[in-house]
Structure formats: structure tokens, C-alpha cells
Tab-separated table of C-alpha atoms in Angstrom:
chain	number	residue	atom	x	y	z
L	27	MET	CA	16.562	-83.784	48.965
L	28	GLY	CA	14.629	-81.028	50.723
L	29	LYS	CA	13.884	-78.699	47.814
L	30	LYS	CA	10.523	-76.967	48.232
L	31	VAL	CA	8.515	-77.591	45.072
L	32	LEU	CA	5.115	-76.011	44.399
L	33	ILE	CA	3.027	-77.534	41.601
L	34	THR	CA	0.072	-75.780	40.005
L	35	GLY	CA	-2.363	-78.043	38.165
L	36	ALA	CA	-1.113	-80.821	40.430
L	37	GLY	CA	-4.293	-82.889	40.147
L	38	GLY	CA	-4.095	-83.099	36.381
L	39	TYR	CA	-3.077	-85.933	34.090
L	40	ILE	CA	0.678	-85.251	34.302
L	41	GLY	CA	0.770	-83.711	37.765
L	42	GLN	CA	0.037	-86.874	39.724
L	43	HIS	CA	2.927	-88.686	38.049
L	44	VAL	CA	5.301	-85.789	38.763
L	45	ILE	CA	4.251	-85.767	42.418
L	46	LYS	CA	4.958	-89.494	42.712
L	47	LYS	CA	8.507	-89.022	41.380
L	48	LEU	CA	9.133	-86.045	43.680
L	49	ILE	CA	7.986	-87.961	46.742
L	50	GLU	CA	10.280	-90.848	45.776
L	51	ILE	CA	13.327	-88.570	45.911
L	52	GLY	CA	12.300	-86.853	49.135
L	53	ALA	CA	11.354	-83.420	47.825
L	54	ASP	CA	9.142	-81.133	49.905
L	55	VAL	CA	6.043	-81.013	47.686
L	56	SER	CA	3.047	-78.701	47.850
L	57	ALA	CA	0.186	-78.376	45.420
L	58	VAL	CA	-2.445	-75.935	44.244
L	59	ASP	CA	-5.355	-76.876	41.979
L	60	VAL	CA	-9.129	-76.695	41.707
L	61	CYS	CA	-9.479	-80.419	42.461
L	62	PHE	CA	-7.521	-82.308	45.135
L	63	ASN	CA	-9.193	-85.711	45.448
L	64	LYS	CA	-6.544	-87.447	43.334
L	65	ILE	CA	-3.501	-85.764	44.886
L	66	ASP	CA	-1.282	-87.833	47.213
L	67	PRO	CA	-2.255	-87.118	50.872
L	68	ALA	CA	1.450	-86.653	51.708
L	69	VAL	CA	1.400	-83.411	49.721
L	70	LYS	CA	0.628	-80.062	51.348
L	71	ILE	CA	-2.463	-78.535	49.727
L	72	TYR	CA	-3.061	-74.837	49.132
L	73	LYS	CA	-6.628	-73.857	48.274
L	74	GLU	CA	-5.744	-70.640	46.493
L	75	ASP	CA	-7.000	-69.039	43.292
L	76	ILE	CA	-3.823	-68.438	41.296
L	77	PHE	CA	-5.733	-65.996	39.083
L	78	SER	CA	-6.750	-63.791	42.027
L	79	SER	CA	-4.037	-61.184	41.236
L	80	ASP	CA	-2.891	-61.426	44.866
L	81	GLU	CA	0.532	-59.748	45.033
L	82	SER	CA	1.385	-61.727	48.182
L	83	VAL	CA	0.714	-65.078	46.480
L	84	TYR	CA	4.344	-66.251	46.758
L	85	GLU	CA	4.288	-66.017	50.543
L	86	ARG	CA	0.742	-67.382	50.740
L	87	LEU	CA	1.876	-70.458	48.778
L	88	GLY	CA	4.712	-71.241	51.169
L	89	SER	CA	7.620	-69.383	49.520
L	90	PRO	CA	8.761	-72.366	47.404
L	91	ASP	CA	12.255	-72.774	45.967
L	92	VAL	CA	10.767	-73.672	42.585
L	93	CYS	CA	7.310	-73.490	41.049
L	94	LEU	CA	6.245	-75.989	38.402
L	95	HIS	CA	3.404	-74.252	36.576
L	96	MET	CA	1.258	-76.858	34.823
L	97	ALA	CA	-2.214	-75.400	35.382
L	98	TRP	CA	-3.903	-74.830	32.024
L	99	LYS	CA	-7.562	-74.985	31.059
L	100	ASP	CA	-8.778	-76.887	27.965
L	101	GLY	CA	-5.356	-78.281	27.077
L	102	PHE	CA	-6.856	-80.882	24.722
L	103	ASN	CA	-9.153	-78.360	23.008
L	104	HIS	CA	-6.640	-76.458	20.946
L	105	ASN	CA	-9.035	-73.797	19.708
L	106	SER	CA	-10.841	-73.040	22.951
L	107	ILE	CA	-11.138	-69.293	23.508
L	108	ALA	CA	-10.070	-69.904	27.130
L	109	HIS	CA	-6.441	-70.074	25.991
L	110	MET	CA	-6.364	-66.439	24.951
L	111	GLY	CA	-8.639	-65.254	27.755
L	112	ASP	CA	-6.444	-66.799	30.463
L	113	LEU	CA	-3.086	-65.797	28.969
L	114	SER	CA	-2.631	-62.558	30.918
L	115	GLU	CA	-3.735	-64.323	34.127
L	116	HIS	CA	-0.968	-66.907	33.779
L	117	TYR	CA	1.564	-64.135	33.241
L	118	ARG	CA	0.275	-62.091	36.195
L	119	PHE	CA	0.446	-65.112	38.522
L	120	ILE	CA	4.066	-65.816	37.614
L	121	GLN	CA	4.938	-62.115	37.795
L	122	ASN	CA	3.544	-61.925	41.336
L	123	MET	CA	5.422	-65.087	42.334
L	124	VAL	CA	8.690	-63.653	41.024
L	125	SER	CA	8.069	-60.256	42.624
L	126	GLY	CA	7.520	-62.086	45.914
L	127	GLY	CA	10.887	-63.836	45.723
L	128	LEU	CA	10.628	-66.880	43.434
L	129	LYS	CA	13.987	-67.593	41.779
L	130	GLN	CA	13.156	-70.644	39.626
L	131	ILE	CA	10.064	-71.160	37.473
L	132	VAL	CA	9.387	-74.277	35.391
L	133	VAL	CA	6.512	-73.985	32.920
L	134	MET	CA	4.833	-76.658	30.822
L	135	GLY	CA	4.988	-75.675	27.179
L	136	SER	CA	4.004	-77.579	24.067
L	137	MET	CA	5.351	-78.470	20.663
L	138	HIS	CA	2.205	-76.766	19.341
L	139	GLU	CA	4.010	-73.465	19.981
L	140	VAL	CA	6.062	-74.242	16.904
L	141	GLY	CA	3.174	-74.713	14.497
L	142	TYR	CA	3.697	-76.375	11.132
L	143	HIS	CA	7.218	-77.773	10.982
L	144	GLU	CA	8.803	-80.861	9.491
L	145	GLY	CA	11.809	-82.444	11.161
L	146	MET	CA	13.544	-82.020	14.512
L	147	ILE	CA	12.432	-79.200	16.805
L	148	LYS	CA	15.388	-77.472	18.457
L	149	ASP	CA	15.617	-74.607	20.947
L	150	ASP	CA	15.935	-72.064	18.157
L	151	THR	CA	13.341	-73.521	15.776
L	152	PRO	CA	11.151	-70.582	14.631
L	153	CYS	CA	7.620	-70.588	16.065
L	154	ASN	CA	4.497	-69.885	14.046
L	155	PRO	CA	1.637	-71.441	16.074
L	156	LEU	CA	-1.601	-72.189	14.246
L	157	SER	CA	-4.038	-72.764	17.122
L	158	TYR	CA	-5.182	-70.655	20.074
L	159	TYR	CA	-3.461	-73.149	22.377
L	160	GLY	CA	-0.146	-72.841	20.566
L	161	ILE	CA	-0.435	-69.057	20.256
L	162	ALA	CA	-1.126	-68.638	23.980
L	163	LYS	CA	1.719	-70.944	25.028
L	164	ASP	CA	4.141	-69.232	22.664
L	165	ALA	CA	3.131	-65.772	23.890
L	166	LEU	CA	3.580	-66.804	27.521
L	167	ARG	CA	7.000	-68.286	26.748
L	168	ARG	CA	8.193	-65.154	24.962
L	169	SER	CA	7.006	-62.867	27.742
L	170	LEU	CA	8.614	-65.031	30.437
L	171	MET	CA	11.903	-65.161	28.562
L	172	LEU	CA	11.903	-61.353	28.628
L	173	MET	CA	11.051	-61.399	32.340
L	174	ALA	CA	13.913	-63.816	33.022
L	175	GLU	CA	16.363	-61.488	31.252
L	176	GLN	CA	15.212	-58.496	33.290
L	177	ARG	CA	15.201	-60.228	36.676
L	178	ASN	CA	17.307	-62.737	38.552
L	179	LEU	CA	15.087	-65.602	37.373
L	180	LEU	CA	15.851	-69.108	36.174
L	181	LEU	CA	13.233	-69.994	33.552
L	182	GLN	CA	12.977	-73.599	32.400
L	183	TRP	CA	10.423	-73.980	29.637
L	184	ILE	CA	9.497	-77.644	29.192
L	185	ARG	CA	8.355	-78.314	25.647
L	186	ALA	CA	6.245	-81.472	25.769
L	187	TYR	CA	5.229	-83.651	22.820
L	188	TYR	CA	2.690	-86.483	22.390
L	189	ILE	CA	1.949	-88.149	25.716
L	190	TYR	CA	0.489	-91.587	26.378
L	191	GLY	CA	0.144	-93.893	29.388
L	192	ASP	CA	-2.376	-93.840	32.269
L	193	ASP	CA	-4.761	-93.616	29.354
L	194	GLU	CA	-8.007	-94.150	31.251
L	195	ARG	CA	-7.530	-90.665	32.703
L	196	SER	CA	-6.377	-88.872	29.568
L	197	ASN	CA	-8.309	-87.067	26.859
L	198	SER	CA	-5.889	-88.195	24.174
L	199	ILE	CA	-6.746	-90.579	21.346
L	200	PHE	CA	-5.541	-93.446	23.539
L	201	GLY	CA	-8.015	-92.621	26.294
L	202	LYS	CA	-10.786	-92.210	23.727
L	203	LEU	CA	-9.955	-95.622	22.258
L	204	ILE	CA	-10.233	-97.326	25.642
L	205	ARG	CA	-13.551	-95.671	26.397
L	206	ALA	CA	-14.920	-96.516	22.947
L	207	ALA	CA	-13.920	-100.172	23.337
L	208	GLU	CA	-15.442	-100.333	26.826
L	209	ALA	CA	-18.666	-98.900	25.377
L	210	GLY	CA	-18.793	-101.776	22.898
L	211	GLU	CA	-17.835	-99.796	19.810
L	212	LYS	CA	-16.312	-101.956	17.060
L	213	LYS	CA	-15.136	-99.129	14.792
L	214	PHE	CA	-13.135	-96.014	15.666
L	215	PRO	CA	-13.130	-93.057	13.224
L	216	PHE	CA	-9.527	-92.132	12.472
L	217	THR	CA	-7.336	-89.920	10.313
L	218	THR	CA	-4.940	-91.324	7.709
L	219	GLY	CA	-2.500	-91.969	10.554
L	220	LYS	CA	0.454	-91.071	8.343
L	221	ASN	CA	1.733	-88.176	10.444
L	222	LYS	CA	4.771	-88.993	12.573
L	223	TYR	CA	5.096	-87.702	16.119
L	224	ASP	CA	7.388	-87.851	19.134
L	225	PHE	CA	5.550	-90.081	21.629
L	226	ILE	CA	6.560	-90.205	25.290
L	227	HIS	CA	5.079	-92.239	28.136
L	228	VAL	CA	3.698	-90.091	30.954
L	229	ASP	CA	5.981	-91.784	33.520
L	230	GLU	CA	9.052	-90.982	31.435
L	231	LEU	CA	7.830	-87.421	30.951
L	232	ALA	CA	7.343	-87.064	34.719
L	233	LYS	CA	10.889	-88.284	35.322
L	234	GLN	CA	12.249	-85.781	32.825
L	235	ILE	CA	10.241	-82.923	34.355
L	236	VAL	CA	11.497	-83.743	37.845
L	237	ALA	CA	15.076	-83.955	36.577
L	238	VAL	CA	14.713	-80.476	35.059
L	239	LEU	CA	13.293	-78.765	38.141
L	240	MET	CA	15.705	-80.391	40.606
L	241	GLN	CA	18.720	-78.848	38.854
L	242	GLU	CA	19.613	-75.201	38.221
L	243	LYS	CA	22.415	-75.396	35.643
L	244	VAL	CA	20.351	-75.860	32.479
L	245	GLY	CA	17.595	-73.389	31.656
L	246	GLY	CA	15.688	-72.040	28.675
L	247	ILE	CA	13.696	-74.282	26.354
L	248	ILE	CA	14.109	-77.956	27.235
L	249	ASN	CA	12.510	-80.569	25.000
L	250	CYS	CA	11.101	-83.374	27.155
L	251	CYS	CA	10.662	-86.078	24.566
L	252	SER	CA	11.894	-89.371	23.129
L	253	GLY	CA	13.872	-87.777	20.307
L	254	LYS	CA	12.333	-89.955	17.591
L	255	ALA	CA	9.267	-89.916	15.336
L	256	VAL	CA	6.734	-92.740	14.994
L	257	SER	CA	3.668	-92.709	12.755
L	258	LEU	CA	0.348	-92.199	14.523
L	259	ALA	CA	-1.028	-95.323	12.839
L	260	GLU	CA	1.867	-97.463	14.087
L	261	GLN	CA	1.578	-96.141	17.644
L	262	VAL	CA	-2.198	-96.559	17.805
L	263	GLU	CA	-2.240	-100.018	16.209
L	264	LYS	CA	0.425	-101.086	18.711
L	265	PHE	CA	-1.664	-99.646	21.535
L	266	ILE	CA	-4.762	-101.568	20.404
L	267	LYS	CA	-2.783	-104.814	20.213
L	268	ILE	CA	-1.043	-104.429	23.593
L	269	ASN	CA	-4.302	-103.572	25.343
L	270	GLN	CA	-6.227	-106.272	23.431
L	271	LEU	CA	-8.959	-103.842	22.420
L	272	ASN	CA	-11.700	-105.316	20.252
L	273	ILE	CA	-11.918	-102.283	17.998
L	274	GLU	CA	-10.833	-101.414	14.461
L	275	LEU	CA	-9.593	-98.102	13.096
L	276	GLU	CA	-11.583	-96.503	10.279
L	277	TYR	CA	-8.804	-94.808	8.353
L	278	GLY	CA	-9.620	-91.550	6.583
L	279	LYS	CA	-12.891	-90.849	8.418
L	280	PHE	CA	-11.415	-87.640	9.821
L	281	PRO	CA	-9.122	-85.256	7.922
L	282	ASP	CA	-5.618	-84.679	9.235
L	283	ARG	CA	-5.387	-81.380	11.119
L	284	GLU	CA	-3.945	-78.615	8.960
L	285	TYR	CA	-1.550	-77.473	11.669
L	286	ASP	CA	-0.089	-80.959	12.276
L	287	SER	CA	3.289	-81.623	10.713
L	288	PRO	CA	4.036	-84.624	8.468
L	289	ALA	CA	6.889	-85.636	10.765
L	290	VAL	CA	8.094	-83.871	13.888
L	291	TRP	CA	10.226	-84.814	16.870
L	292	GLY	CA	12.191	-83.086	19.606
L	293	ASP	CA	15.906	-82.562	20.023
L	294	ASN	CA	16.550	-84.427	23.286
L	295	THR	CA	20.205	-83.356	23.707
L	296	LYS	CA	19.529	-81.149	26.735
L	297	ILE	CA	17.289	-83.560	28.615
L	298	LYS	CA	19.686	-86.468	28.058
L	299	LYS	CA	22.493	-84.407	29.599
L	300	ILE	CA	20.297	-83.386	32.528
L	301	LEU	CA	19.297	-86.998	33.182
L	302	ASN	CA	22.891	-88.201	32.949
L	303	ASP	CA	23.998	-85.546	35.448
L	304	THR	CA	21.354	-86.347	38.094
L	305	ILE	CA	20.436	-89.255	40.334
L	306	LEU	CA	17.040	-89.407	38.656
L	307	ASN	CA	18.066	-91.464	35.648
L	308	ASN	CA	17.323	-94.709	37.503
L	309	LEU	CA	13.901	-93.714	38.830
């Protein structure tokens, strides 16, 4: 398909799955990250520091048609101070890319931008984030939306939800369960498990991300999700059974996080339309 796609954070948990989908459809893929050993050798590698404040970074990174910005430190540590410290650096990188000529930017967001909310999350759902991670993501989104209004820029903000799959490499509860079982642990400290979330497999998320960035008609906030809520207990118990893990959940050992909603899921209207309008639905 020939579109030049640059991915930051390409060696991360989601990035490798996105790269695989892009290669399958014939996109021209390049990558920038701090670690490259797990990136497909077919991908062009740029060993650049995206936080260098280099105003010529767009040209130095190959003048891509679209940049998928997934690089983010401490994504699973929601109250790491790195989120706030790096915020202006993320903005400056994107600003320099746009000033250099970038016309389409796709950024990985998070449902944690919304904060405490019960029910479906839509594009216009008010945001009141309750963690440094959510605050930083929300601030970046707001600033980029203003940038997009002021410049000839297509901004596609991908709001991701609760991801599973390829769990050996993840820092999610599913990855922790596998590692605990492999270490011979018989009990796994757990919350009440009553909260309901929108779970999406990493391969499905990758397909949705690729569908978003390969089209230019639909922009703004795009929920990449399943569109339904499942209790954490149900999802984890199912995971244990499918993977035949010899481990038992200890319910109530950990308190539920104050900023987690009782039940939350994404409005998948936009992503369903995007998938239906592209050739990617059968990937």
C-alpha cells in the first residue's frame, strides 16, 4: 500500500503486533525506540532520541506520511513521576514533527484519561483523570487537539482500554499470573474482581490501530476497544482455565483502586465504521 509509517515505541508490547499487521498489508514501516532487538528486521530502524528537541527531526526520521506515537515510559506504573516530567518532551517532539511537514499524527491514549466514570465512554465524555498517567495523557491530548485546529494536521487519538494477549511479555495482571505460576506460586493476591472493564486482545487492538492510521477520513478521539464490559474476575478466571495455570486467586487481598470505575467500556461506533470501510477487517 506504500504509505510511509513511522512508529515510536515500536519495540514495546503493542508495537511489535502493529508492525506485523503493517508488513502484512505492504506498508513502508520505519521504527524508532531505545531497544530494537525484538523489532522485525524488515523494518527500517532510526536510532534517534525523540526527546532531543531537534527541530529537523521530521526529515531525520525519513519524512513519514504518518507517525504512530506509542513511546511512553512507565505505562503500567500509573503514578510514576516520569509521566509529568516527560509530558512537555512528548509535545515538543510532535510539534517539531508537524513543523517539519508531518500531516497525520496517531497517538496512543488511554481510558485512564477519563478518570472515574461508570458506563460507556464516548468521544465527548468529560475527563477528570485521577493518576499521573491519566493526567499526562489527557494534557497531551488537549494540547494536540489545539495544535490540530491551528495547523493543517490530522490528529487521531487512539483511546485504548484493557489489553491482554502475548501475556509473557506484558506487565498486566495476565503476565504477572503466568510468571507467578511458572515460579511455583499456588496463590495469587487479588482484588474483589467485581469491576467490569473493556478487554481487547493485543492482536485485535493492533488491527484496529492499523485501520485507523491507514485512513484519513476519521479523526479525533477513536475508541479502540471491544465495546462491552466484562468483570475482572470473570476474565482472569477464564484466563487461568484456558492457560491451565495451577494457581488460585486470593480475592480481597488487595483493595480496588480508587480511580477504577465499577463498570466502564468504550463506544466502538467509530472503529467499527473504520474497519468496515477498509480492507483490514479480514486481517
